Coordinates of C-alpha atoms in Angstrom, one line a residue:
Chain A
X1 CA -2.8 25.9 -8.3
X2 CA -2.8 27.5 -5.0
X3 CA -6.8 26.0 -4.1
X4 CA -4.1 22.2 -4.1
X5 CA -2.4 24.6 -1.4
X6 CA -4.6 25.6 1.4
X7 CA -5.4 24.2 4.0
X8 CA -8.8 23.0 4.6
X9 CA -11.8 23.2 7.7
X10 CA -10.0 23.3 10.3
X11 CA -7.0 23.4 9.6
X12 CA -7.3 27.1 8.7
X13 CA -6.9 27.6 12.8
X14 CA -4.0 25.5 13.6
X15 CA -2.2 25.9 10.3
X16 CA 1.5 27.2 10.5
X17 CA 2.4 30.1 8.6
X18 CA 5.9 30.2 8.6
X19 CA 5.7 26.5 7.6
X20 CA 3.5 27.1 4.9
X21 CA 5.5 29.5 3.4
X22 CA 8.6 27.8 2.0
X23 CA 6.4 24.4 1.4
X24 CA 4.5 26.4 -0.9
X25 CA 7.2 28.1 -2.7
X26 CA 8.7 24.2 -3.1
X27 CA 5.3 23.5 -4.5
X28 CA 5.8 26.0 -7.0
X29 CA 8.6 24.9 -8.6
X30 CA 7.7 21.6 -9.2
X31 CA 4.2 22.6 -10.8
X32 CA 5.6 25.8 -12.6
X33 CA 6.8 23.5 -15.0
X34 CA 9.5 20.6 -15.2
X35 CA 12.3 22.4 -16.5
X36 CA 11.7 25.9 -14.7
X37 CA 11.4 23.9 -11.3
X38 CA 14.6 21.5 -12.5
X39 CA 16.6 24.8 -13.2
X40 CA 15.7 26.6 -10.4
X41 CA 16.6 23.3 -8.1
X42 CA 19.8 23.0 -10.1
X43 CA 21.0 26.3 -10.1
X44 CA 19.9 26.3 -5.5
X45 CA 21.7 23.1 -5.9
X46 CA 25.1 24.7 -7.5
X47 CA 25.3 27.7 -5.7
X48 CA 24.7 26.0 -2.1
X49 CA 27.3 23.3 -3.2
X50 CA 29.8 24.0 -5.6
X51 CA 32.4 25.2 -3.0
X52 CA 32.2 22.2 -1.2
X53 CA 31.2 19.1 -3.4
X54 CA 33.4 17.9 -5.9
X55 CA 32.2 16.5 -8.8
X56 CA 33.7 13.5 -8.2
X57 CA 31.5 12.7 -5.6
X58 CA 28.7 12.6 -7.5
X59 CA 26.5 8.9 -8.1
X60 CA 25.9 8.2 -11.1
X61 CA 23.0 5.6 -11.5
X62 CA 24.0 4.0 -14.6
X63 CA 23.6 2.9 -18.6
X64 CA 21.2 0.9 -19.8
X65 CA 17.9 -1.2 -18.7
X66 CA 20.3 -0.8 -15.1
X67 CA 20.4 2.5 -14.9
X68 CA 16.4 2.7 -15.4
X69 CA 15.8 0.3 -12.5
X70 CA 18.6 1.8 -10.4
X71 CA 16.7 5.2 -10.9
X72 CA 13.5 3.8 -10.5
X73 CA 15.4 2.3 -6.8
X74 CA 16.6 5.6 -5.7
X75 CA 12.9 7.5 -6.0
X76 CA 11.6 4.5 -4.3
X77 CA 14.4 4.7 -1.3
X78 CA 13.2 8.4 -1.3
X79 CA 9.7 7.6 -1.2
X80 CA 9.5 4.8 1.7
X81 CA 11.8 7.3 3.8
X82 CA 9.3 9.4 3.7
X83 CA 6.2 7.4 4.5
X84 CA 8.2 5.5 7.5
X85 CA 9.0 8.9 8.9
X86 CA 5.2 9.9 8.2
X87 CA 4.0 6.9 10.2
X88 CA 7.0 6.6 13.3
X89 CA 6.2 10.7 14.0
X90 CA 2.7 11.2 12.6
X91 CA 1.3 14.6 12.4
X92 CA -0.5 15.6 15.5
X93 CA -3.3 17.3 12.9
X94 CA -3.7 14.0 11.0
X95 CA -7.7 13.8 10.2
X96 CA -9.4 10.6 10.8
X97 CA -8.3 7.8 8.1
X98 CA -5.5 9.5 7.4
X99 CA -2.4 7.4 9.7
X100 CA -3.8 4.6 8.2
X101 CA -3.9 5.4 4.9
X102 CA -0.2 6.6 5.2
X103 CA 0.9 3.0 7.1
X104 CA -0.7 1.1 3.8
X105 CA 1.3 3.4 1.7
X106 CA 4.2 2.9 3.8
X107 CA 4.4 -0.7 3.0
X108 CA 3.4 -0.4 -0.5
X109 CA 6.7 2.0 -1.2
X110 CA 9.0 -0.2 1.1
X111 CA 7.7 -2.9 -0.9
X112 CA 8.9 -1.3 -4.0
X113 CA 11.9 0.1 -2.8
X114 CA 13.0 -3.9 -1.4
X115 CA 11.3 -4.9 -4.6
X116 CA 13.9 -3.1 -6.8
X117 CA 16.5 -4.1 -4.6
X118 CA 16.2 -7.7 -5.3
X119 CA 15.7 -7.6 -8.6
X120 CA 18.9 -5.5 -9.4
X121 CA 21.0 -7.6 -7.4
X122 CA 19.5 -10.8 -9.2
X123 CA 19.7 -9.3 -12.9
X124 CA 22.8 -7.2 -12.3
X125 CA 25.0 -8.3 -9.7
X126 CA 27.2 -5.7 -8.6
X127 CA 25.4 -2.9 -10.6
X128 CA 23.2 -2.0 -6.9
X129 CA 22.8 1.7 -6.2
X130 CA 23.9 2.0 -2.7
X131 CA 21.5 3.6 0.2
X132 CA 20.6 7.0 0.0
X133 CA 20.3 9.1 2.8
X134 CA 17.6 11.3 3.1
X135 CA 17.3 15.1 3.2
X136 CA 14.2 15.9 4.9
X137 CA 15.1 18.8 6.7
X138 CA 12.8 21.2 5.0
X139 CA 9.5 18.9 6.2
X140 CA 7.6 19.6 9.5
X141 CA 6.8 16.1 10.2
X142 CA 4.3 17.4 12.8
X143 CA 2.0 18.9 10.4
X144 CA -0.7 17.2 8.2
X145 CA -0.4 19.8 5.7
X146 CA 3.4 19.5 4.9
X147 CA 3.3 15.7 4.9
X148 CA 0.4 15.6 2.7
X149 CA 2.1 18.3 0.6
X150 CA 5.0 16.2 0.3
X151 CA 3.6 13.3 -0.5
X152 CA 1.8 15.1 -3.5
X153 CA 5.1 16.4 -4.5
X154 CA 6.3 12.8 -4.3
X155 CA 3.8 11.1 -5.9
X156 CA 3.3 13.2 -9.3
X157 CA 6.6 13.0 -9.5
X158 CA 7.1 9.6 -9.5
X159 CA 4.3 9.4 -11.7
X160 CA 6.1 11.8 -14.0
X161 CA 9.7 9.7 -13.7
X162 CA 8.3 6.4 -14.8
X163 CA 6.1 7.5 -17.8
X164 CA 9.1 9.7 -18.6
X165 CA 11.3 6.5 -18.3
X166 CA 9.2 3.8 -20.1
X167 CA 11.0 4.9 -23.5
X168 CA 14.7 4.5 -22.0
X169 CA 13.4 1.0 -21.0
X170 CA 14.8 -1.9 -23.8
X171 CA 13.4 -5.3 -21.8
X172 CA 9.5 -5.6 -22.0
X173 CA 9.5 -7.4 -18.6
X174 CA 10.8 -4.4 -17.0
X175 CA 8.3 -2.2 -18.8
X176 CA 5.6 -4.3 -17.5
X177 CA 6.7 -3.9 -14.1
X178 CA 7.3 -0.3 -14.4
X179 CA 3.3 -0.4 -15.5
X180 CA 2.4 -2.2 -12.7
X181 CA 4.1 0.5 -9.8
X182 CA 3.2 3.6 -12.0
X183 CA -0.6 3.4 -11.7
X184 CA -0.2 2.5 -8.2
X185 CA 1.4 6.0 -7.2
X186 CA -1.0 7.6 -9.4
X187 CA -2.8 6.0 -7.6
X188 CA -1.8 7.7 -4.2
X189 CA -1.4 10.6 -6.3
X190 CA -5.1 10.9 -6.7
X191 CA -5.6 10.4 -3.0
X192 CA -3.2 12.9 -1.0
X193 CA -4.7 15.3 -4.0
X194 CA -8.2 14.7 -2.6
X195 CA -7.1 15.5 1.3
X196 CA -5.8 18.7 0.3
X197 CA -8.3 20.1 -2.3
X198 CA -11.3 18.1 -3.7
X199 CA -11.6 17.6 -7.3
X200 CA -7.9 17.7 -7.6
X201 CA -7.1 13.9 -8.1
X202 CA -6.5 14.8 -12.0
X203 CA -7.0 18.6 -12.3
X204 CA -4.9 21.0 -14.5
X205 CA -2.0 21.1 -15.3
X206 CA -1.0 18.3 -13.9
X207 CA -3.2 17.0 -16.5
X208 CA -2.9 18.7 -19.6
X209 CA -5.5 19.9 -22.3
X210 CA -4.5 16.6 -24.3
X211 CA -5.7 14.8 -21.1
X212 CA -2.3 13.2 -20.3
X213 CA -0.3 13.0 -17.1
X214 CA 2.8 14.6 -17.3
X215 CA 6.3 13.0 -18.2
X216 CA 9.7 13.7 -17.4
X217 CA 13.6 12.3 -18.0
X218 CA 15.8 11.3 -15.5
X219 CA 17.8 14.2 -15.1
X220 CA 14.7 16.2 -14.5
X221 CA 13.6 14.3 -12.0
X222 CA 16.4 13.6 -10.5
X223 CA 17.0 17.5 -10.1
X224 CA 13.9 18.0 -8.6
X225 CA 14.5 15.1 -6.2
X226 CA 18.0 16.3 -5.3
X227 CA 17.0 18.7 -3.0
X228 CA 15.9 15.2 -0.5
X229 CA 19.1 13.4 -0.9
X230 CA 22.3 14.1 0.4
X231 CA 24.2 12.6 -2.0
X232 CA 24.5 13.8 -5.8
X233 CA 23.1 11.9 -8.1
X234 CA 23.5 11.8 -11.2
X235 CA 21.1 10.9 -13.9
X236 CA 22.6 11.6 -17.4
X237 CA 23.4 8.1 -18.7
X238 CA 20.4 6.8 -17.5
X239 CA 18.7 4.0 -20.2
X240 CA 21.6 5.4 -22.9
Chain B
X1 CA 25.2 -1.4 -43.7
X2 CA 23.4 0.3 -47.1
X3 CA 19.9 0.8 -45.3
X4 CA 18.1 1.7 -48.7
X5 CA 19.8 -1.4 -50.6
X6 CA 18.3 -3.8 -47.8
X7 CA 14.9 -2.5 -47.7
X8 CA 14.8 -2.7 -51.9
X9 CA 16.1 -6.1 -51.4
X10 CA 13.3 -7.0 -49.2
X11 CA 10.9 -5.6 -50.8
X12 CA 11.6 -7.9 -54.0
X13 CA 10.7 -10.7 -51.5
X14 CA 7.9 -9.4 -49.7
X15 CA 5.3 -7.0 -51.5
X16 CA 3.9 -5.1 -48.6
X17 CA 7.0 -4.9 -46.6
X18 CA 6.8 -0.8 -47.6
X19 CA 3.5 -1.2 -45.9
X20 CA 5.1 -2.8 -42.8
X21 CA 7.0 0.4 -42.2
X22 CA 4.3 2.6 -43.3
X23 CA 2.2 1.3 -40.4
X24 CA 5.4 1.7 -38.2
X25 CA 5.9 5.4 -38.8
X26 CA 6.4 5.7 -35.0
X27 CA 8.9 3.6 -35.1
X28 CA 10.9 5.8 -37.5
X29 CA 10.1 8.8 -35.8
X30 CA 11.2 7.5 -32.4
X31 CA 14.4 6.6 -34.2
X32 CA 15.0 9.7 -35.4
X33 CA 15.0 11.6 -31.6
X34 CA 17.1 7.9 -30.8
X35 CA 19.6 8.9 -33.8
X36 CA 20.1 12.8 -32.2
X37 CA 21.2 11.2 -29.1
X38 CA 22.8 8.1 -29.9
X39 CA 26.8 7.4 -31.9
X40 CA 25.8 6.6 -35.6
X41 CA 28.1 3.4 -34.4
X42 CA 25.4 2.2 -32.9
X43 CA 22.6 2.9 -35.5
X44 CA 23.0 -0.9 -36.8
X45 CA 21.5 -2.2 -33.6
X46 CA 18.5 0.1 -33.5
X47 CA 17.8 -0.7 -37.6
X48 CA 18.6 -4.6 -36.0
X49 CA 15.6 -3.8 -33.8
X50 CA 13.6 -2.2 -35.8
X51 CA 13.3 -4.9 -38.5
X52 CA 12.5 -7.0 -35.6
X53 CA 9.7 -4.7 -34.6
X54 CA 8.7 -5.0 -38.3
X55 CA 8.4 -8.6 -39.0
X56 CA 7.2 -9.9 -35.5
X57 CA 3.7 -11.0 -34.7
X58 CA 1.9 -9.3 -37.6
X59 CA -1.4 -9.7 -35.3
X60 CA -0.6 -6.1 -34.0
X61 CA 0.5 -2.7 -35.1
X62 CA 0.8 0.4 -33.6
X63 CA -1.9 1.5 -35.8
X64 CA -4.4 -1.6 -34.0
X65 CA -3.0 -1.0 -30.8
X66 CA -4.0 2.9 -31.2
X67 CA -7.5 1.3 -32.5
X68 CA -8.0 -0.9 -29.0
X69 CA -7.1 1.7 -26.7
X70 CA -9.7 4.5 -28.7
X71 CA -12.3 1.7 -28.1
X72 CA -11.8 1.8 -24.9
X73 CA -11.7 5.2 -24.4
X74 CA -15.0 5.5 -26.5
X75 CA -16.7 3.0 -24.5
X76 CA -16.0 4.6 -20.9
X77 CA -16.7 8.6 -22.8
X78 CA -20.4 6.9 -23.8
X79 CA -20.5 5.6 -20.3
X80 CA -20.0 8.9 -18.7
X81 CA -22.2 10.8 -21.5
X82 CA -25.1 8.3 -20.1
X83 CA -24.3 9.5 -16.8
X84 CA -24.4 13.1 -17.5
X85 CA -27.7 12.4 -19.0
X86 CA -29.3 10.4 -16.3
X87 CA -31.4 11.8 -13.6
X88 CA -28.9 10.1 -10.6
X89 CA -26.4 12.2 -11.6
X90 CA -28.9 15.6 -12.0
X91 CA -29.9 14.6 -8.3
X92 CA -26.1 14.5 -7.2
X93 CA -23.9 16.8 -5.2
X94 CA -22.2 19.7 -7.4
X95 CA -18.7 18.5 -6.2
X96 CA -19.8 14.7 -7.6
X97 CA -20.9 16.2 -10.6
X98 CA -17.7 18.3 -11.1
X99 CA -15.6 14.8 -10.5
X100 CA -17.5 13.3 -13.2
X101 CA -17.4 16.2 -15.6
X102 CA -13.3 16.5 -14.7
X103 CA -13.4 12.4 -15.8
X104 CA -15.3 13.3 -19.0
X105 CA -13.5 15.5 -20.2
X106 CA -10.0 13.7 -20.3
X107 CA -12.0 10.8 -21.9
X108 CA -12.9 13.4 -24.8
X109 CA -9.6 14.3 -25.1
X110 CA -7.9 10.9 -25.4
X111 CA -10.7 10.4 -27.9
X112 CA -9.7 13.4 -29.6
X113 CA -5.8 12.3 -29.6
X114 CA -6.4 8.9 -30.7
X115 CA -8.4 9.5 -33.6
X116 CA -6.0 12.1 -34.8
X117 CA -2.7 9.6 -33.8
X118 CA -5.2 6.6 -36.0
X119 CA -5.5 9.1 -39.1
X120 CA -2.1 10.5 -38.8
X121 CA -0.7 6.8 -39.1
X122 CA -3.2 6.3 -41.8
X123 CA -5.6 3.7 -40.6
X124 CA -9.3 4.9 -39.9
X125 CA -10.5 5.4 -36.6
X126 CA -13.0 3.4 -34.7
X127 CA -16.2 5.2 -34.6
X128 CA -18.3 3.6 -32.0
X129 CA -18.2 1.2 -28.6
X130 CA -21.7 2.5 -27.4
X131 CA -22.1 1.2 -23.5
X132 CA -25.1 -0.9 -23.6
X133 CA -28.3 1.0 -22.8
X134 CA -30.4 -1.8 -21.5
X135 CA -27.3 -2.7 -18.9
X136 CA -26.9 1.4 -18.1
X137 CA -30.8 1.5 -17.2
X138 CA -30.0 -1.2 -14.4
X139 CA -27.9 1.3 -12.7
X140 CA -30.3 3.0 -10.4
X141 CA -28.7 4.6 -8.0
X142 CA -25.3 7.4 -8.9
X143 CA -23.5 6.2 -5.8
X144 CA -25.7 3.2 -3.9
X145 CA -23.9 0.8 -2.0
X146 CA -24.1 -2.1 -4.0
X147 CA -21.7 -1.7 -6.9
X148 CA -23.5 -3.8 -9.8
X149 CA -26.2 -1.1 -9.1
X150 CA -24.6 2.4 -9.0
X151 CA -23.1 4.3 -11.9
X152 CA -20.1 4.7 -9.5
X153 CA -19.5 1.2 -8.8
X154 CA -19.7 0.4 -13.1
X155 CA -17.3 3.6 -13.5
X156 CA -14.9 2.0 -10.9
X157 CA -15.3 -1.4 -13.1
X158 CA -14.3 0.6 -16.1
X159 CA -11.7 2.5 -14.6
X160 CA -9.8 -0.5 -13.2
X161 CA -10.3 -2.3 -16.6
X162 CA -8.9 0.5 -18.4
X163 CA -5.8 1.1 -16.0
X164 CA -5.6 -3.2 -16.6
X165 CA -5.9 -2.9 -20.3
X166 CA -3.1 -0.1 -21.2
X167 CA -0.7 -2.4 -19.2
X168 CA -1.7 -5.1 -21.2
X169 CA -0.6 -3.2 -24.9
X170 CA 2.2 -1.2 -23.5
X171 CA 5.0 -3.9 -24.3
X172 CA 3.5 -3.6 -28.3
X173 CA 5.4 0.1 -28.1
X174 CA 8.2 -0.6 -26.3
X175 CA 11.1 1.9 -27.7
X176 CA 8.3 4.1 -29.4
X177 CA 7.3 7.5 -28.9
X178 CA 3.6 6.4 -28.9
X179 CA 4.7 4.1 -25.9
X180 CA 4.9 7.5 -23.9
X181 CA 1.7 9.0 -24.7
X182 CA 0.1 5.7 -23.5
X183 CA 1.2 6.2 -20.3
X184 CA 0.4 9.0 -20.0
X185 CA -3.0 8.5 -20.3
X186 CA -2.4 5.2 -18.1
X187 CA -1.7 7.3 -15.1
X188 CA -4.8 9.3 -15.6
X189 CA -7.2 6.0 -16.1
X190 CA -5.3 5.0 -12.3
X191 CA -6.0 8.8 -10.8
X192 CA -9.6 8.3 -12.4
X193 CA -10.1 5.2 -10.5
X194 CA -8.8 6.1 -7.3
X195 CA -10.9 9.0 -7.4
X196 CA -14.2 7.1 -8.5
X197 CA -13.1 4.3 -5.3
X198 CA -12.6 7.2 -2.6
X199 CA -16.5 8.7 -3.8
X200 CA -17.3 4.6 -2.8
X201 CA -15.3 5.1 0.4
X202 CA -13.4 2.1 -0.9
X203 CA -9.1 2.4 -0.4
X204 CA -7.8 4.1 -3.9
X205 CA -6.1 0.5 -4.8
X206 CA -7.5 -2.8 -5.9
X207 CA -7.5 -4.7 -2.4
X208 CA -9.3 -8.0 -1.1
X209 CA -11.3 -6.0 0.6
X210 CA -13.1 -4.0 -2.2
X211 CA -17.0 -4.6 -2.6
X212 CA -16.2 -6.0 -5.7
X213 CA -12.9 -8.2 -5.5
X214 CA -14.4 -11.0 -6.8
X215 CA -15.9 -9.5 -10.5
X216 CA -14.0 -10.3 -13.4
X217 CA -12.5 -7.0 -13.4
X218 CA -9.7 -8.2 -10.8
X219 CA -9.7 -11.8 -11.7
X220 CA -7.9 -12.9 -15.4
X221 CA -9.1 -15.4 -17.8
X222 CA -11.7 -15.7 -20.5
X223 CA -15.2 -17.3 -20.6
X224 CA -15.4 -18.4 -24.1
X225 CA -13.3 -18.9 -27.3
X226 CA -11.2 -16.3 -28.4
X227 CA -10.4 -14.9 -31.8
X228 CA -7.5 -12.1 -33.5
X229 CA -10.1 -10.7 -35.1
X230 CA -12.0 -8.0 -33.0
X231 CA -15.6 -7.1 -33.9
X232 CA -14.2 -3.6 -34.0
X233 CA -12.3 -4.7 -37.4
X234 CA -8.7 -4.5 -35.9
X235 CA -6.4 -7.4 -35.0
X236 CA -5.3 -8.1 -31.8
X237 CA -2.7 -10.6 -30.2
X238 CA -3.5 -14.5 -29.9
X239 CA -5.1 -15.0 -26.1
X240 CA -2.7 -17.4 -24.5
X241 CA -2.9 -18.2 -20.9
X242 CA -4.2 -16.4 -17.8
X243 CA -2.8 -12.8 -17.2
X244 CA -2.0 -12.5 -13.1
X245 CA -5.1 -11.5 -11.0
X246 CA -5.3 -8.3 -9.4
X247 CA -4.0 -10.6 -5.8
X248 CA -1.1 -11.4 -6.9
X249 CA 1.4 -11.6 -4.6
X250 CA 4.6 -13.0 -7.5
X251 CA 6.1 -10.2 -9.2
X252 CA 8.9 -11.1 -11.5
X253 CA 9.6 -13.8 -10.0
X254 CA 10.1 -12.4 -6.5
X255 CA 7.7 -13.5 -3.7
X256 CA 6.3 -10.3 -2.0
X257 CA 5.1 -11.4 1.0
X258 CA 8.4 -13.2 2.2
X259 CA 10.9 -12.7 0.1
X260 CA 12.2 -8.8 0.6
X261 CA 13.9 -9.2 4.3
X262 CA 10.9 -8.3 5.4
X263 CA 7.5 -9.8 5.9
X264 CA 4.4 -8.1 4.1
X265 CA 1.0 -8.8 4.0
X266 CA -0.5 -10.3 1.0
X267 CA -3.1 -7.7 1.4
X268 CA -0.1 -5.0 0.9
X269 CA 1.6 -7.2 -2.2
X270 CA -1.4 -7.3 -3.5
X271 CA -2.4 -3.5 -3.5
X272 CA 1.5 -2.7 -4.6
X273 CA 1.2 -3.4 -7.9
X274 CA -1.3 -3.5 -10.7
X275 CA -2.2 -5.8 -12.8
X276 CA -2.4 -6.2 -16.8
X277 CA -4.8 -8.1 -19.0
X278 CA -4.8 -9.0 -22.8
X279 CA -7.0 -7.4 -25.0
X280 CA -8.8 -11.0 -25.4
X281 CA -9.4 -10.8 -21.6
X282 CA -10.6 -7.4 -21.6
X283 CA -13.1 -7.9 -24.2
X284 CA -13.9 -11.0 -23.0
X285 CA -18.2 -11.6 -22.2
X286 CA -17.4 -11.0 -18.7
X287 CA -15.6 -7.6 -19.0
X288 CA -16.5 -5.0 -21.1
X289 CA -16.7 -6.8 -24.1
X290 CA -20.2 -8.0 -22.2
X291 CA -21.0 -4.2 -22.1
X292 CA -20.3 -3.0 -25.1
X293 CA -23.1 -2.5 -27.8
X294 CA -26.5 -0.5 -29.0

C-alpha cells in the first residue's frame, strides 16, 4: 500500500512532509478495510461532534429507489466540488497532462452530479437532497500529490458505493444508469492510480484474490465520506 | 399467504416449475439476507417479485447469464495467455509486462469464480472461447500505433467490450446477490481498460477522439441475423433494437449537452457515461463473436 503513497521523480524534492503525513494516515483508513476505516471515521466523527450536533440535524437521504439516487447525488456533489476546486486553484506541481485531465474529469462529475439532480426532481418531486457543502479543509489544494491522493480516495470509493448499492436498487432503469457512471469512475480510478504509482490501476487489495473490486453499503460509505461534508448525513434507510 | 401450498399448486400445473427455482437459487438466497432485514409484513411483496423473476422471459437464467459472462472472461484469459506467449510481449518493457500479468491474473480468477458460481447453481460450465489464432498472428506489434495491429489496441477492444457487455446482463440480476459480484468484476473490466488506453496514450474513457471510435466496439447494432440460441449452448435474450453507442449524449431521457443548466460538450456527455450492449450485439460477427474460435 504505501508504494500508491509516495511520491514520484521529482516530486521526492518539492514534496511536503507535514502534508504528507495526515493524507497518508487518511489513506490508511479507507484501504485498511471498509469497516475499520468507517469505525475509525465514526468514532473521529462522534467524539469531535457529539457536544455540539444534535441528532436532529442530521440528513437523512431517504427509502427506497430515492434514497439510492439521492446517495448516489450527494457523492457526486462531493465529487465535482472537488475536481472544480482542483481545476480553479491547480497545484503548482501538476505534471504535464495532468490540469487537463482533471478539467475533463471536472465536467464528467458536474455532469453527474446535474445529472442526478434532474432526474430526482423529475421522478420524485420534492424528494431532492439539498446542497452539500463541502469539507475540504484537510486538502492542500497546492499540491499534486494531495489532490491526486484525494481523487483516488474519491474515486475507489465511489466505485465501492455504487457496486455496493446496485442490490438496494428495485427499477432496472436506474440500475442501468448506475452501470453506466460506475465504470466511468473506475475508470478515473485506474488513472489517478497510474500518476501516483505504476501498475496500481487494479492492484491489491483494492482488488481482491477473487479478482473483484470492492463493494460497500451506504452507511459505510457515507461514514467514510463524512469527514468532507459539513452536514450529517445519514445513510441507514437508504434502498430499504 | 401459505408459500408451500402455492408452489405445490403450481407445480400440478407446470412440471418443471421446481426446476424454475432450482435455477434461481440466488434468488432464494438473496431473499434470505432481504428477509433478516426486512418486516415479515412485507415478505408478500418480495415472494410477489420473486415469482415474477421466475416466470419472466424464460430465454435467461442466472445460471446462462453466469455462462455468457465466463465466455467472456475465457475469451479475453486465451487472449492474454497468447500474449504472454508471443515474442512482442517477451520484447516488452518489465512494467508492460507486469500490467499484463496484473490483467491476467484477475481474468483467471473470474474464470475460477464463475465456473465454481456455474457448478454451484448446477449447470456446467463453459469450457472454451479460444481467441482465434489466425486473427492473433496479425497482431504484430505489442503496442504499435495502429490498433487493428497491436496486442494493446485488441486488448482495449476486448476490454471496452467486456465493460459494454456486463452492463448489458446486469438488469437479469437485479435484487440478486450474484448482481453484486458482477459488478464487481465490472469495475475491474473498466480499470483494465483505462489502464490498457493510458499504455496507447489514449484518455482512460471512450471519446471521439480514440484511434478506434469508429470500430464496432463503440457503435451498437448487429451485422446479421440473430438467434436465442448461443453456439456456447446457453440461451440468451431475443436481440431487439439498437443498444445506445458509446456517443451518446441522451441518458434517461435527459439531454446532456443542454439540458443540466449548464452547457457540456458532447465530447464530455459522451465520455460521462458508458454504454451497454446485448449479448446478441456482443457476439455479433463484428465484435467478438468474429474473434472467437480455434
Amino acid at each position: 500500500m504505501s508504494d500508491n503513497l509516495q511520491p514520484r521523480g521529482a516530486d521526492d524534492t518539492t514534496f511536503a512532509q507535514p502534508l504528507y503525513t495526515p493524507i497518508k494516515r487518511r489513506s490508511f483508513f479507507m484501504y485498511a478495510g471498509a469497516t475499520a476505516g468507517a469505525t475509525a471515521l465514526v468514532l473521529a466523527g462522534c467524539s469531535k461532534d457529539s457536544d455540539t450536533t444534535p441528532t436532529s440535524s442530521t440528513i437523512s437521504l431517504g427509502t427506497g429507489d430515492v434514497g439510492v439516487l439521492n446517495y448516489a447525488y450527494a457523492l457526486e456533489q462531493l465529487e465535482a466540488a472537488f475536481y472544480a476546486k482542483v481545476v480553479a486553484t491547480p497545484a503548482t506541481d501538476f505534471q504535464t497532462g495532468e490540469l487537463a485531465y482533471f478539467t475533463e474529469v471536472a465536467a464528467h462529475e458536474a455532469i453527474h452530479r446535474n445529472f442526478f439532480k434532474a432526474a430526482i426532481t423529475r421522478d420524485a418531486p420534492g424528494k431532492l437532497l439539498q446542497d452539500l457543502t463541502p469539507n475540504f479543509t484537510s486538502i492542500d489544494f497546492t499540491k499534486r500529490l494531495s489532490v491526486l491522493t484525494t481523487a483516488q480516495t474519491f474515486e475507489d470509493l465511489g466505485v465501492a458505493a455504487y457496486n455496493g448499492a446496485g442490490i438496494l436498487i428495485k427499477t432496472g432503469a436506474y440500475l442501468v444508469i448506475a452501470g453506466q457512471i460506475v465504470s466511468v469512475e473506475a475508470r478515473h480510478a485506474a488513472y489517478v492510480r497510474e500518476r501516483l504509482a505504476i501498475n496500481t490501476f487494479s492492484s491489491s487489495p483494492q482488488i481482491d484474490a477473487n479478482g473483484l473490486d470492492k463493494a460497500m453499503m451506504p452507511v459505510d460509505v457515507i461514514a467514510a465520506a463524512q469527514a468532507f461534508i459539513t452536514e450529517k448525513l445519514d445513510a441507514s434507510t437508504v434502498g430499504k | 399467504m401459505d408459500f408451500f401450498k402455492l408452489i405445490d399448486q403450481l407445480s400440478e400445473v407446470d412440471a418443471d416449475v421446481m426446476g424454475r427455482f432450482d435455477s434461481r437459487r440466488a434468488v432464494f438466497s438473496s431473499l434470505g439476507t432481504a428477509a433478516k432485514r426486512t418486516a415479515l409484513a412485507a415478505t408478500p411483496l418480495f415472494l410477489g417479485a420473486i415469482f415474477q423473476k421466475a416466470y419472466a422471459g424464460t430465454t435467461s437464467t442466472p445460471v446462462e447469464v453466469l455462462q455468457y459472462a465466463l465466455t467472456l472472461e475465457l475469451f479475453e484469459q486465451d487472449f492474454y495467455a497468447k500474449v504472454k506467449a508471443s515474442s512482442q510481449y517477451a520484447g516488452a518493457s518489465a512494467t508492460d509486462k507486469a500490467a499484463i500479468d496484473q490483467i491476467k491474473g484477475h481474468e483467471d480468477a473470474h474464470v475460477a469464480l464463475l465456473r465454481g458460481a456455474i457448478t454451484g447453481l448446477g449447470g456446467t460450465p463453459v469450457a472454451a472461447a479460444p481467441f482465434k489464432a489466425a486473427v492473433f498472428a496479425t497482431l504484430t506489434t505489442f503496442n504499435g500505433p495502429v490498433y487493428g495491429t497491436s496486442q494493446l489496441g485488441i486488448a482495449q477492444l476486448l476490454e471496452d467490450t467486456g465493460v459494454r457487455a456486463y452492463k448489458g446482463r446486469a438488469g437479469e440480476l437485479l435484487g440478486t446477490a450474484l448482481l453484486t459480484t458482477a459488478l464487481q468484476i465490472h469495475s475491474v473490466e473498466a480499470r483494465h481498460a483505462s489502464k490498457i488506453r493510458q499504455m496507447r496514450g489514449q484518455k482512460p474513457w471512450v471519446n471521439p477522439g480514440d484511434d478506434a471510435v469508429l470500430h464496432p466496439t463503440y457503435t451498437s447494432g448487429v451485422t446479421g441475423p440473430t438467434s436465442t440460441t448461443t453456439p456456447f449452448g446457453y440461451g440468451i435474450p431475443a436481440y431487439t433494437t439498437a443498444s445506445p453507442t458509446e456517443n451518446n449524449t441522451t441518458q434517461s431521457g435527459v439531454a446532456i449537452t443542454t439540458a443540466l443548466g449548464a452547457t457540456y460538450t458532447t465530447a464530455d456527455a459522451a465520455a460521462s457515461f458508458d454504454e451497454y450492449l446485448q449479448a446478441a450485439e456482443v457476439l455479433d460477427a463484428s465484435r467478438a463473436g468474429g474473434l472467437v474460435g480455434a
